[in-house]
Short mmCIF file of C-alpha atoms in Angstrom, two decimals:
data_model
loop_
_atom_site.label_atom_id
_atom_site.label_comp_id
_atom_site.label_asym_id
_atom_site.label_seq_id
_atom_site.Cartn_x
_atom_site.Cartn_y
_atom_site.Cartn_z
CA UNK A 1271 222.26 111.74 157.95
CA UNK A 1272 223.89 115.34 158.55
CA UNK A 1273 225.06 115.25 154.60
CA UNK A 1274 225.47 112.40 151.70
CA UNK A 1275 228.29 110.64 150.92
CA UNK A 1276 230.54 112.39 148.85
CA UNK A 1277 230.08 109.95 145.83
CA UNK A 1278 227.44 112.10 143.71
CA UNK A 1279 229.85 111.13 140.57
CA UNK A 1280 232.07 108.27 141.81
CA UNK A 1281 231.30 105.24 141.25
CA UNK A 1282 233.93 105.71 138.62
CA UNK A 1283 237.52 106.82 139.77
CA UNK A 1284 239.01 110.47 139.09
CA UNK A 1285 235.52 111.75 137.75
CA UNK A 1286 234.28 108.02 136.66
CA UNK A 1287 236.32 105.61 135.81
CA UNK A 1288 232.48 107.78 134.68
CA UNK A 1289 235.06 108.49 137.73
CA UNK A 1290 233.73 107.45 135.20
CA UNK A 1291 230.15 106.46 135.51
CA UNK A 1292 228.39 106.25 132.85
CA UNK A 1293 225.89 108.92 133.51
CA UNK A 1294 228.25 110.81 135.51
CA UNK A 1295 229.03 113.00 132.70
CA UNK A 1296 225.70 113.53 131.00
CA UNK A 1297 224.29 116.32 133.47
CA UNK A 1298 223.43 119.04 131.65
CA UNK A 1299 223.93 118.00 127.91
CA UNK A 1300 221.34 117.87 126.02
CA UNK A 1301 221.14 114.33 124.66
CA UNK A 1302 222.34 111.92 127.12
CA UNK A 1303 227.30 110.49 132.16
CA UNK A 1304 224.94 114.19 128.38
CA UNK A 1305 221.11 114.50 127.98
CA UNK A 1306 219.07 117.41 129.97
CA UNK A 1307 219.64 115.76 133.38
CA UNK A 1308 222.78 113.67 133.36
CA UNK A 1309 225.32 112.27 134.85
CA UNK A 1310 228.94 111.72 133.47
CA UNK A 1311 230.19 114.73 132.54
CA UNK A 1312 227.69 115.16 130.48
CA UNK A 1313 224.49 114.97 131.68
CA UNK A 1314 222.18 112.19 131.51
CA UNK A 1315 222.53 109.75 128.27
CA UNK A 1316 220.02 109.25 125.88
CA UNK A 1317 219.07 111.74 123.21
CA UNK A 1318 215.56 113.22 123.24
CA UNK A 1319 213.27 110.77 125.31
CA UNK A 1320 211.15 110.45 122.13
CA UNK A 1321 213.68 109.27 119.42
CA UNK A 1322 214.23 105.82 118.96
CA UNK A 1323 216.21 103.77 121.39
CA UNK A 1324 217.19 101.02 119.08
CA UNK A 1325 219.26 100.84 116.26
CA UNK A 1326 217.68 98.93 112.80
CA UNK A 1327 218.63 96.14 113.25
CA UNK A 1328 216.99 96.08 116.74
CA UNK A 1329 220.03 96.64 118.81
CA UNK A 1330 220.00 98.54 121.56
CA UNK A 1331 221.56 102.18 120.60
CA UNK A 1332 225.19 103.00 122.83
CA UNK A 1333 224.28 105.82 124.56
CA UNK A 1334 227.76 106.60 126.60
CA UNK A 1335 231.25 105.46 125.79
CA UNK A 1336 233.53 105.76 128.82
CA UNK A 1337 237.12 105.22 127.03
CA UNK A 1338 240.10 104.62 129.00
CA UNK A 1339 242.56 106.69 126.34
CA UNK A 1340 245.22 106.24 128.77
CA UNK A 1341 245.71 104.34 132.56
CA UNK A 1342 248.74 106.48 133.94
CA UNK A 1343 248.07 109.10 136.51
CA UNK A 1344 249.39 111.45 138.70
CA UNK A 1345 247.12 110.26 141.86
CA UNK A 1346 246.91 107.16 143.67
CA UNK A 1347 243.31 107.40 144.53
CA UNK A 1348 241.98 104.15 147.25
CA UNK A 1349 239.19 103.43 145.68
CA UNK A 1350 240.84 103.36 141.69
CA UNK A 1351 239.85 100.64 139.52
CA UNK A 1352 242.95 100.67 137.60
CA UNK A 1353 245.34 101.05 140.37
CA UNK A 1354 247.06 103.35 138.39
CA UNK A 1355 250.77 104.79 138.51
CA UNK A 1356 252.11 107.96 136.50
CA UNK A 1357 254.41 105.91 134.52
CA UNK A 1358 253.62 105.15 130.37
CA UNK A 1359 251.70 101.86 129.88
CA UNK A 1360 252.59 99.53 127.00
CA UNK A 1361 250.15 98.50 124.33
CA UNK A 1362 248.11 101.73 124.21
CA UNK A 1363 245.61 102.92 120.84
CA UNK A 1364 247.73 104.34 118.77
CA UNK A 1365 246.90 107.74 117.44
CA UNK A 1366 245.72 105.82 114.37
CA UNK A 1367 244.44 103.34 115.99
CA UNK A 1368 242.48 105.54 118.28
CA UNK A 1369 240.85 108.07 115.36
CA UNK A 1370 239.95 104.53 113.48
CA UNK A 1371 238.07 103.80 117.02
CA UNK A 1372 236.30 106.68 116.78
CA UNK A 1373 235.22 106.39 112.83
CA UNK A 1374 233.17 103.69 114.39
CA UNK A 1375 231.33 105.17 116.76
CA UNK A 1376 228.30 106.41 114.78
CA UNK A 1377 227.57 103.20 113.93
CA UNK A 1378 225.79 102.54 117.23
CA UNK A 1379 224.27 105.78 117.60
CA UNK A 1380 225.00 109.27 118.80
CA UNK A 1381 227.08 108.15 121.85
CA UNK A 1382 229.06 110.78 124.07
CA UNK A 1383 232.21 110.09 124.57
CA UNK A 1384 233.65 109.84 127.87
CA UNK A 1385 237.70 110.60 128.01
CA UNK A 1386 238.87 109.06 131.06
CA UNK A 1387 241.60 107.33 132.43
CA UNK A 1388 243.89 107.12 134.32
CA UNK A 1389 244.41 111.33 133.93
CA UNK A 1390 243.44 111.81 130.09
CA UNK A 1391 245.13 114.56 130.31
CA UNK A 1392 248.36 112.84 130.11
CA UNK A 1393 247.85 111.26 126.37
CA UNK A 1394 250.26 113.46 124.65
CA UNK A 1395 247.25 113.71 121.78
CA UNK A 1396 243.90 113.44 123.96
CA UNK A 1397 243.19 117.46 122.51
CA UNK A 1398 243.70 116.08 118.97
CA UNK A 1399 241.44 112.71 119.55
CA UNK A 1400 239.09 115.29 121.13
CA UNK A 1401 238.87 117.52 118.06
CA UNK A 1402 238.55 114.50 115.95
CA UNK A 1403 235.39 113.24 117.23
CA UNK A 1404 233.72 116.65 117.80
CA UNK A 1405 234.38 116.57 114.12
CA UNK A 1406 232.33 113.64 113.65
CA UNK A 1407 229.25 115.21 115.46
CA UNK A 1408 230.18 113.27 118.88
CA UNK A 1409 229.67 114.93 121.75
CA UNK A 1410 233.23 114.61 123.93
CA UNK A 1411 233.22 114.74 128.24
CA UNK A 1412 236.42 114.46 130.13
CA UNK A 1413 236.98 113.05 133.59
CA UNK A 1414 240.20 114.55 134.66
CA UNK A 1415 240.91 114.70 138.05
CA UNK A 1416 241.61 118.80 138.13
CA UNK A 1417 245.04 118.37 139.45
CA UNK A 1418 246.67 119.20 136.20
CA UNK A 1419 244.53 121.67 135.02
CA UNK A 1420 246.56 125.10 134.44
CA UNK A 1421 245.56 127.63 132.60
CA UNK A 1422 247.23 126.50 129.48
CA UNK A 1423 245.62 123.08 130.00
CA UNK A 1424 241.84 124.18 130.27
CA UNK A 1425 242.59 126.38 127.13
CA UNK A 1426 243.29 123.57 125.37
CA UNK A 1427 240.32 121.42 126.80
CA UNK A 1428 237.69 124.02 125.82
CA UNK A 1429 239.05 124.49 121.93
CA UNK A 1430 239.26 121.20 121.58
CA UNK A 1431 235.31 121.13 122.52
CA UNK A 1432 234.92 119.20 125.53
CA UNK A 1433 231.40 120.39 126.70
CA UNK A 1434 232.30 119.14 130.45
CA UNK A 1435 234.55 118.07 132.87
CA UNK A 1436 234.20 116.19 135.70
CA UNK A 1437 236.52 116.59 139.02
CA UNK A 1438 236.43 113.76 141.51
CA UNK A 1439 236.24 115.57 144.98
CA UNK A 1440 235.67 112.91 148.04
CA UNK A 1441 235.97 115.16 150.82
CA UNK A 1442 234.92 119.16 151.86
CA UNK A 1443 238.31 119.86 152.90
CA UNK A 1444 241.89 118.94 151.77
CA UNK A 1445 242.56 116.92 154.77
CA UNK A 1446 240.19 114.71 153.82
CA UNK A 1447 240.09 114.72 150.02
CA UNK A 1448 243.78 114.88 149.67
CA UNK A 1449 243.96 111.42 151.92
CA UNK A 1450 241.71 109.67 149.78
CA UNK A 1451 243.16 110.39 146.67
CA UNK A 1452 246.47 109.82 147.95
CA UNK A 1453 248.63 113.00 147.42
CA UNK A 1454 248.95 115.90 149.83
CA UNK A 1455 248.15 118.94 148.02
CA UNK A 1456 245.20 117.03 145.66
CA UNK A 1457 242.34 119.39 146.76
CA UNK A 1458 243.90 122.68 146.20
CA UNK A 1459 245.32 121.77 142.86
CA UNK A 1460 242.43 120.43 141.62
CA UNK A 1461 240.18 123.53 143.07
CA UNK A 1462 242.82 125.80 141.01
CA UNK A 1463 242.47 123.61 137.94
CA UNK A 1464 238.04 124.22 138.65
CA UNK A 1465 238.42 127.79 138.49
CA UNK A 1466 240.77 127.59 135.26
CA UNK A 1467 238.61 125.59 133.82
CA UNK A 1468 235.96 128.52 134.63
CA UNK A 1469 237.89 130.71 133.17
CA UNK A 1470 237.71 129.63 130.22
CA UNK A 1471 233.85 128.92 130.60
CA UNK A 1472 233.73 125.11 130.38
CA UNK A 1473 231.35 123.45 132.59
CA UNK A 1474 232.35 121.17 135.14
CA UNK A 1475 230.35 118.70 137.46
CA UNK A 1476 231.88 117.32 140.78
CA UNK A 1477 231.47 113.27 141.12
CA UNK A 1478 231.70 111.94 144.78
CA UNK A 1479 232.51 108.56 145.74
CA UNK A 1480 230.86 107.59 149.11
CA UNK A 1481 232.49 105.69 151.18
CA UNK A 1482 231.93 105.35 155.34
CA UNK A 1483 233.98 107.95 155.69
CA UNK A 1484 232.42 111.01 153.91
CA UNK A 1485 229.14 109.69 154.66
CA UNK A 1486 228.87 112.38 157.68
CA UNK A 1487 230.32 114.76 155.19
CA UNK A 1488 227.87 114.95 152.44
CA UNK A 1489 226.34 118.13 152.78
CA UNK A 1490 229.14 120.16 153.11
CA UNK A 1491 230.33 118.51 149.96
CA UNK A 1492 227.66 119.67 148.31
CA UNK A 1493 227.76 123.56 150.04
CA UNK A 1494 231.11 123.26 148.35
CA UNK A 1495 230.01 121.72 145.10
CA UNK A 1496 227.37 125.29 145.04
CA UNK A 1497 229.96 127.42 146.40
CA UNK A 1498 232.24 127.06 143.37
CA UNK A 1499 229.66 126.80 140.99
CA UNK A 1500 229.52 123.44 139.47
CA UNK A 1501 226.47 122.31 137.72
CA UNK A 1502 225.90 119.06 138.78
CA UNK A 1503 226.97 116.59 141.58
CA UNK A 1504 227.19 113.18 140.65
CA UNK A 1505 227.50 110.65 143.91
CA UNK A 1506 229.09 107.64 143.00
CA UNK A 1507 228.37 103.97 144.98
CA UNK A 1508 231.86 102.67 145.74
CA UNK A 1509 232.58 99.36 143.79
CA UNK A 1510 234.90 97.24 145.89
CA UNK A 1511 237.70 96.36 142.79
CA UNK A 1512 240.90 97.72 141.99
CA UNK A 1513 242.55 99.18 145.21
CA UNK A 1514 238.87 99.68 146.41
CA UNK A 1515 238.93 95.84 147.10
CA UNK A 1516 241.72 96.67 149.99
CA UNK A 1517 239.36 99.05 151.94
CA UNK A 1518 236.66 97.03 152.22
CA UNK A 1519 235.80 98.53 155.71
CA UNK A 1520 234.90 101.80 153.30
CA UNK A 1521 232.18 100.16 151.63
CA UNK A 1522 228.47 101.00 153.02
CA UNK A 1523 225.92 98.81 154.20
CA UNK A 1524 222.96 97.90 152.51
CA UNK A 1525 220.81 99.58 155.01
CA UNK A 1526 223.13 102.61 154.98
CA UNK A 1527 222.87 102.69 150.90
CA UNK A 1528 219.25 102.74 151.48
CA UNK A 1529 219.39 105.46 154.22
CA UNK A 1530 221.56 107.62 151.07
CA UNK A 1531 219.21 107.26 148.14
CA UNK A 1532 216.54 107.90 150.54
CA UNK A 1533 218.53 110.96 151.86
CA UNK A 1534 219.60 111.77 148.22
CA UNK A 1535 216.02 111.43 146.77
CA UNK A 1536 214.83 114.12 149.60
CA UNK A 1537 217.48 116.07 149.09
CA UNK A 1538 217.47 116.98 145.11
CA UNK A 1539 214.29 118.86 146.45
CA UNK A 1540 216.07 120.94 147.96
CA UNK A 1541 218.61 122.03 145.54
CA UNK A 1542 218.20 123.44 141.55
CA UNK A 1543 221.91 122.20 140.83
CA UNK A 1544 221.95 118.91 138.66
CA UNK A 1545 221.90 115.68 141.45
CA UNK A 1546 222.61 112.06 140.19
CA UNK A 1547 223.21 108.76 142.17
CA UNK A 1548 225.80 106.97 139.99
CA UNK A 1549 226.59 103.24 139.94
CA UNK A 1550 223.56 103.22 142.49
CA UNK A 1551 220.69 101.50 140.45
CA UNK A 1552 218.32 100.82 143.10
CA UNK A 1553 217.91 105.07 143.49
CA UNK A 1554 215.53 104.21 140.58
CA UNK A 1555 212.89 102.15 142.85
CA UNK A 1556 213.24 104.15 145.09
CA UNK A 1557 212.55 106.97 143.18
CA UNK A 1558 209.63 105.48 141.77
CA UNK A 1559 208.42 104.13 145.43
CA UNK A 1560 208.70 107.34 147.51
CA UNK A 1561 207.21 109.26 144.05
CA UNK A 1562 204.28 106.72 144.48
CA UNK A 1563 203.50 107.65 147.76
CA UNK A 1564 203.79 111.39 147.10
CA UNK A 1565 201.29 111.05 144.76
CA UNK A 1566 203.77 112.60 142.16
CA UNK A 1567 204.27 111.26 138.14
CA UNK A 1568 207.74 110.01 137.10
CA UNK A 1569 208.13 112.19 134.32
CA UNK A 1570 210.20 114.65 132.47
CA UNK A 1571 208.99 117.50 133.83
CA UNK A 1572 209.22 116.05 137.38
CA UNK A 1573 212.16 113.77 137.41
CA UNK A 1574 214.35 115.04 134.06
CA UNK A 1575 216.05 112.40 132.69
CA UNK A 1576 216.27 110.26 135.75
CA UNK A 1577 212.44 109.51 134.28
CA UNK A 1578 213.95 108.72 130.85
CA UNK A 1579 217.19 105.84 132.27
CA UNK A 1580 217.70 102.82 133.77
CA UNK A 1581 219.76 102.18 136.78
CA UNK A 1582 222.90 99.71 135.53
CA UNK A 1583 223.47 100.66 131.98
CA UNK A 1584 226.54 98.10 131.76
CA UNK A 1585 226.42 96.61 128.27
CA UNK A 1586 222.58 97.98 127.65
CA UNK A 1587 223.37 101.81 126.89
CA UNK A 1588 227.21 102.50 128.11
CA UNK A 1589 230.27 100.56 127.87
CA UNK A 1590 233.89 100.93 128.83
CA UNK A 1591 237.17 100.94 126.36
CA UNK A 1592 240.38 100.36 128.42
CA UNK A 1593 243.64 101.87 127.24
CA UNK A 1594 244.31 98.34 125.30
CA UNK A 1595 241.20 98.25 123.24
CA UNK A 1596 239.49 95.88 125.56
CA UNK A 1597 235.86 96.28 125.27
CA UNK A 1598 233.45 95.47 128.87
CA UNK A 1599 230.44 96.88 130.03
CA UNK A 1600 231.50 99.01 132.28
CA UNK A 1601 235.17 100.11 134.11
CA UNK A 1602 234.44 97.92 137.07
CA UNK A 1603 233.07 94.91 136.00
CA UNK A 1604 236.35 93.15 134.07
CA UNK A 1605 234.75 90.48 132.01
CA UNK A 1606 236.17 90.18 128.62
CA UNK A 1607 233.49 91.36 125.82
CA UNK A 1608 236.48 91.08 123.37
CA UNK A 1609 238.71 93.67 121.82
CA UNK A 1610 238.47 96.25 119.24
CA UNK A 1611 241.41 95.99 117.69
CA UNK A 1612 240.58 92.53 116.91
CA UNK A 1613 237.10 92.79 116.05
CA UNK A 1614 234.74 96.31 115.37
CA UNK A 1615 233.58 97.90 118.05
CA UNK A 1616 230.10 97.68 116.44
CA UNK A 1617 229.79 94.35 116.00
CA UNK A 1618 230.98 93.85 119.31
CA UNK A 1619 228.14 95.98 120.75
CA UNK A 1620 226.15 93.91 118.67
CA UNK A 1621 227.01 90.77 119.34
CA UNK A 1622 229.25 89.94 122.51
CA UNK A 1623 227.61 87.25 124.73
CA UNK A 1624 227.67 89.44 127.80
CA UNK A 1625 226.18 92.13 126.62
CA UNK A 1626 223.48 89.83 125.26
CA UNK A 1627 222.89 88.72 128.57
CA UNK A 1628 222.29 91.85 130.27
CA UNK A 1629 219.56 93.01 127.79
CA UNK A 1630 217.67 89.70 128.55
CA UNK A 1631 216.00 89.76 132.02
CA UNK A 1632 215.61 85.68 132.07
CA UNK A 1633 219.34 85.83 132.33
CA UNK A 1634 219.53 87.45 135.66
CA UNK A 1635 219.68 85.32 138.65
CA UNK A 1636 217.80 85.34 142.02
CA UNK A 1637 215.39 88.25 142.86
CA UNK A 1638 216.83 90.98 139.66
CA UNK A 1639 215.24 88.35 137.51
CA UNK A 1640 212.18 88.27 138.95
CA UNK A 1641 211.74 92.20 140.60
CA UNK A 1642 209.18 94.35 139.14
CA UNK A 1643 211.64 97.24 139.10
CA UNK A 1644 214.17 95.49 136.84
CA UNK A 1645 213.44 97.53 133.95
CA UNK A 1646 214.55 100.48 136.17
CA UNK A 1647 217.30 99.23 137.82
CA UNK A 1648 219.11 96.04 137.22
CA UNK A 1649 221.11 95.76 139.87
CA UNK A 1650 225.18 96.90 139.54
CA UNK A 1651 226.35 94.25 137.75
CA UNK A 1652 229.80 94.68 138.70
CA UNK A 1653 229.07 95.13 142.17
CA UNK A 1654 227.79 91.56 142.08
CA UNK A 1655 230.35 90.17 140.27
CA UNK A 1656 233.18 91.91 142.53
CA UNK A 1657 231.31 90.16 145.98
CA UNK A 1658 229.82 87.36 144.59
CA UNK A 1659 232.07 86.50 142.16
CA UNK A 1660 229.04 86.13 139.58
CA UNK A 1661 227.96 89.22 137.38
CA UNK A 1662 224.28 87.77 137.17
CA UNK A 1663 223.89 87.58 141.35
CA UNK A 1664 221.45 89.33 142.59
CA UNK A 1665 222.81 93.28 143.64
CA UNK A 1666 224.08 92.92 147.28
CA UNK A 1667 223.78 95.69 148.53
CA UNK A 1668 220.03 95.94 147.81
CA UNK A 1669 217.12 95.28 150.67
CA UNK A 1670 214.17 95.50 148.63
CA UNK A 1671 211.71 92.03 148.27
CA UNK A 1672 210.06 91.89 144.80
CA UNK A 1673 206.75 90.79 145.10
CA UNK A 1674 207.48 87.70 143.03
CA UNK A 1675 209.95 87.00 145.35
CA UNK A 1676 208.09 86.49 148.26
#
C-alpha cells in the first residue's frame, strides 16, 4: 500500500461520532479517545495502567463518554451515522438537563468526555457545559469538524478547557476531502479553523475514516497530518450505518483491513506522532502477533497505551449519549441501553442488559467467543450488528482462525 486509509480517527463521523471513536480522542492525555497514547481527542482511555479498573461494586469503570450534545451540522459527510442536517432537532438535554448529566458522571469513574455531534459547536451553550464539567475534575475533548472554527470560536474552546480537538480530514487535498464530506470548500475551512485552533495553543488530532477510496491516499494524509502539526492521527474503520450504509462499495475488504493494520502496525515505526487504529479491534492481534514474532514485549514502554486497551470498548469502557439522552454502547451500534432522562446514567452503566453482555465472553457468538485474542479485541460490535444484523456475530471483517476454532 503506497499510504493508509485516511481513517486514523474515523470510525466515528466529524472527528468520531469519536468521529467519535472512543479512543479517538484520548491521544496524548494523560489518563485515557485521553491517557498517554490515545485516541479520541484525547488520547488513549484509561487512567494510569496501574489504578484500578473497576469500580466497588465490581463494575467495570467508564473510561470515555462520547456525548452527542447536539445532531445538527453544517456538513453532510457520506459516511455520518446520524445523517445529520444543520437544522435544530427537537427533544434535545436541556441546559439543566445536560449539567444534571454531567453531576453523574463521577459516579463511574474519571471518564473524559467526548463533545460530539452533529457539530458541537452549534449548541448555543456547549462552552458553558464545557466549563461545567472541567469544574467537576472531568477531562472535556471535542470532535468538531474545523469548519466553524474562527478565531473567536477556538478562543472560546480553549477557555472553556477543552484539552483537544479532533478534525475529521478523509482526503490530502480538498478535492477529495471536500467530496466526502459533502460541501465544496470543507478542507480549507476546516485547515483555517486547525491553525486557529493553534493559535490559541489547543491541541488537535486528525481522525481519518478509510474507505476504498483514500486507501491509495494514506500517506500523504499523514505528510499532511505532520505538516500542520497535529499530534496524533487516529484512522477510523468505516462502519456501514447511517448514510455509510448507502456506499457500501466504500467499505474495505477483510483482506484489505488486514493489509491496513498490517501496514499501520509497520508504519507507527516510522513516525513519533501519536498513531491509533480506531473502531479497528483486530489491530490488537495483530499487534500482539507481528510483536510475537519480533521478539518484542507488549508493554508500556513499547506499545503506550495500545498495551494498556482493548480493541471494541462498546459498553465495557466507552459509551455513547445521543442528543435525546439515549444511552448505547457506542454511536454506531443503535441498540437501546435505555435513557438517562428516565433512569441514571450510572445505574444504567451498571445494569443495562447489553452492556452486561459484552463484558461476558460466553455471550459472544461464533469464533469472538471462543478466540484467544478476545480479551484484546472483541470484535466491532456494531460492525456485526450493521452486516449481520446481530451485535454478538462474529466481526466480519476479520480473517483470523482462533485455535479453538479449528
Amino acid at each position: 500500500m503506497s499510504g493508509h486509509p485516511s481513517s486514523l480517527g474515523a470510525c466515528h463521523p466529524g472527528g468520531h461520532p469519536l468521529g467519535r471513536d472512543p479512543e479517538a480522542m484520548l491521544s496524548g492525555m494523560p489518563a485515557g479517545h485521553p491517557g498517554g497514547q490515545g485516541g479520541h481527542p484525547g488520547g488513549h482511555p484509561g487512567a494510569h495502567p496501574h489504578a484500578s479498573r473497576f469500580l466497588p461494586d465490581g463494575t467495570p469503570k467508564c473510561r470515555l463518554i462520547a456525548w452527542e450534545v447536539t445532531r445538527s451540522c453544517n456538513l453532510a459527510c457520506k459516511h455520518c451515522r446520524a445523517e445529520a442536517h444543520p437544522e435544530p432537532y427537537p427533544g434535545e438535554l436541556s441546559n439543566a438537563e445536560a449539567k444534571a448529566l454531567i453531576d453523574t458522571f463521577p459516579e463511574v469513574g474519571s471518564p473524559i468526555i467526548i463533545f460530539t455531534g452533529g457539530e458541537p459547536t452549534l449548541r448555543p451553550d456547549v462552552y458553558e457545559l464545557a466549563a461545567y464539567a472541567r469544574d467537576k475534575g472531568l477531562r472535556c475533548v471535542m470532535s468538531p469538524n474545523g469548519t466553524r472554527i474562527t478565531p473567536e470560536e477556538a478562543r472560546k474552546i480553549k477557555e472553556a478547557g477543552f484539552q483537544r480537538c479532533s478534525i475529521s480530514i478523509d482526503g490530502a487535498d480538498a478535492a477529495s476531502h471536500d467530496a466526502f464530506r459533502g460541501v465544496p470548500g470543507a478542507f480549507e475551512a476546516s485547515m483555517r479553523g486547525i491553525e486557529n485552533l493553534k493559535a490559541e495553543g489547543v491541541e488537535f488530532q486528525i481522525n481519518t475514516t478509510v474507505t476504498k477510496s483514500n486507501l491509495h491516499s494514506f500517506k500523504e494524509i499523514f505528510q499532511l497530518c505532520e505538516r500542520i502539526g497535529a499530534a496524533a492521527w487516529h484512522i477510523f474503520l468505516l462502519v456501514p450505518m447511517g448514510r455509510a450504509a448507502e456506499i457500501q462499495e466504500e467499505v474495505i475488504t477483510a483482506e484489505e483491513y488486514e493489509e491496513v493494520l498490517h501496514w499501520f502496525y509497520d508504519f507507527r515505526k516510522t513516525t513519533k506522532m501519536h498513531l491509533k487504529a480506531t473502531c479497528a479491534p483486530h489491530y490488537y492481534r495483530i499487534m500482539r502477533q507481528r510483536a510475537k514474532e519480533e521478539g518484542v514485549k507488549v508493554d508500556m514502554e513499547n506499545f503506550g497505551m495500545d498495551a494498556m486497551t482493548r480493541g471494541c470498548l462498546g459498553g465495557t469502557g466507552f459509551c455513547f449519549i445521543s442528543h435525546t439522552g439515549q444511552l448505547q454502547p457506542c454511536g454506531y451500534l443503535t441498540l437501546d441501553c435505555g435513557n438517562v432522562r428516565e433512569t441514571p446514567f450510572p445505574e444504567l452503566w451498571k445494569k443495562t442488559p447489553w452492556f452486561l453482555k459484552f463484558r461476558d465472553q460466553s455471550a459472544y457468538e461464533g469464533k469472538c467467543g471462543v478466540c484467544e485474542y478476545h480479551k484484546v479485541c472483541g470484535g466491532c460490535r456494531a460492525r456485526a450488528h450493521s452486516m449481520t444484523d446481530n451485535p454478538m456475530a462474529p466481526e466480519p471483517l476479520c480473517l483470523y482462525k482462533p485455535r479453538k476454532a479449528e
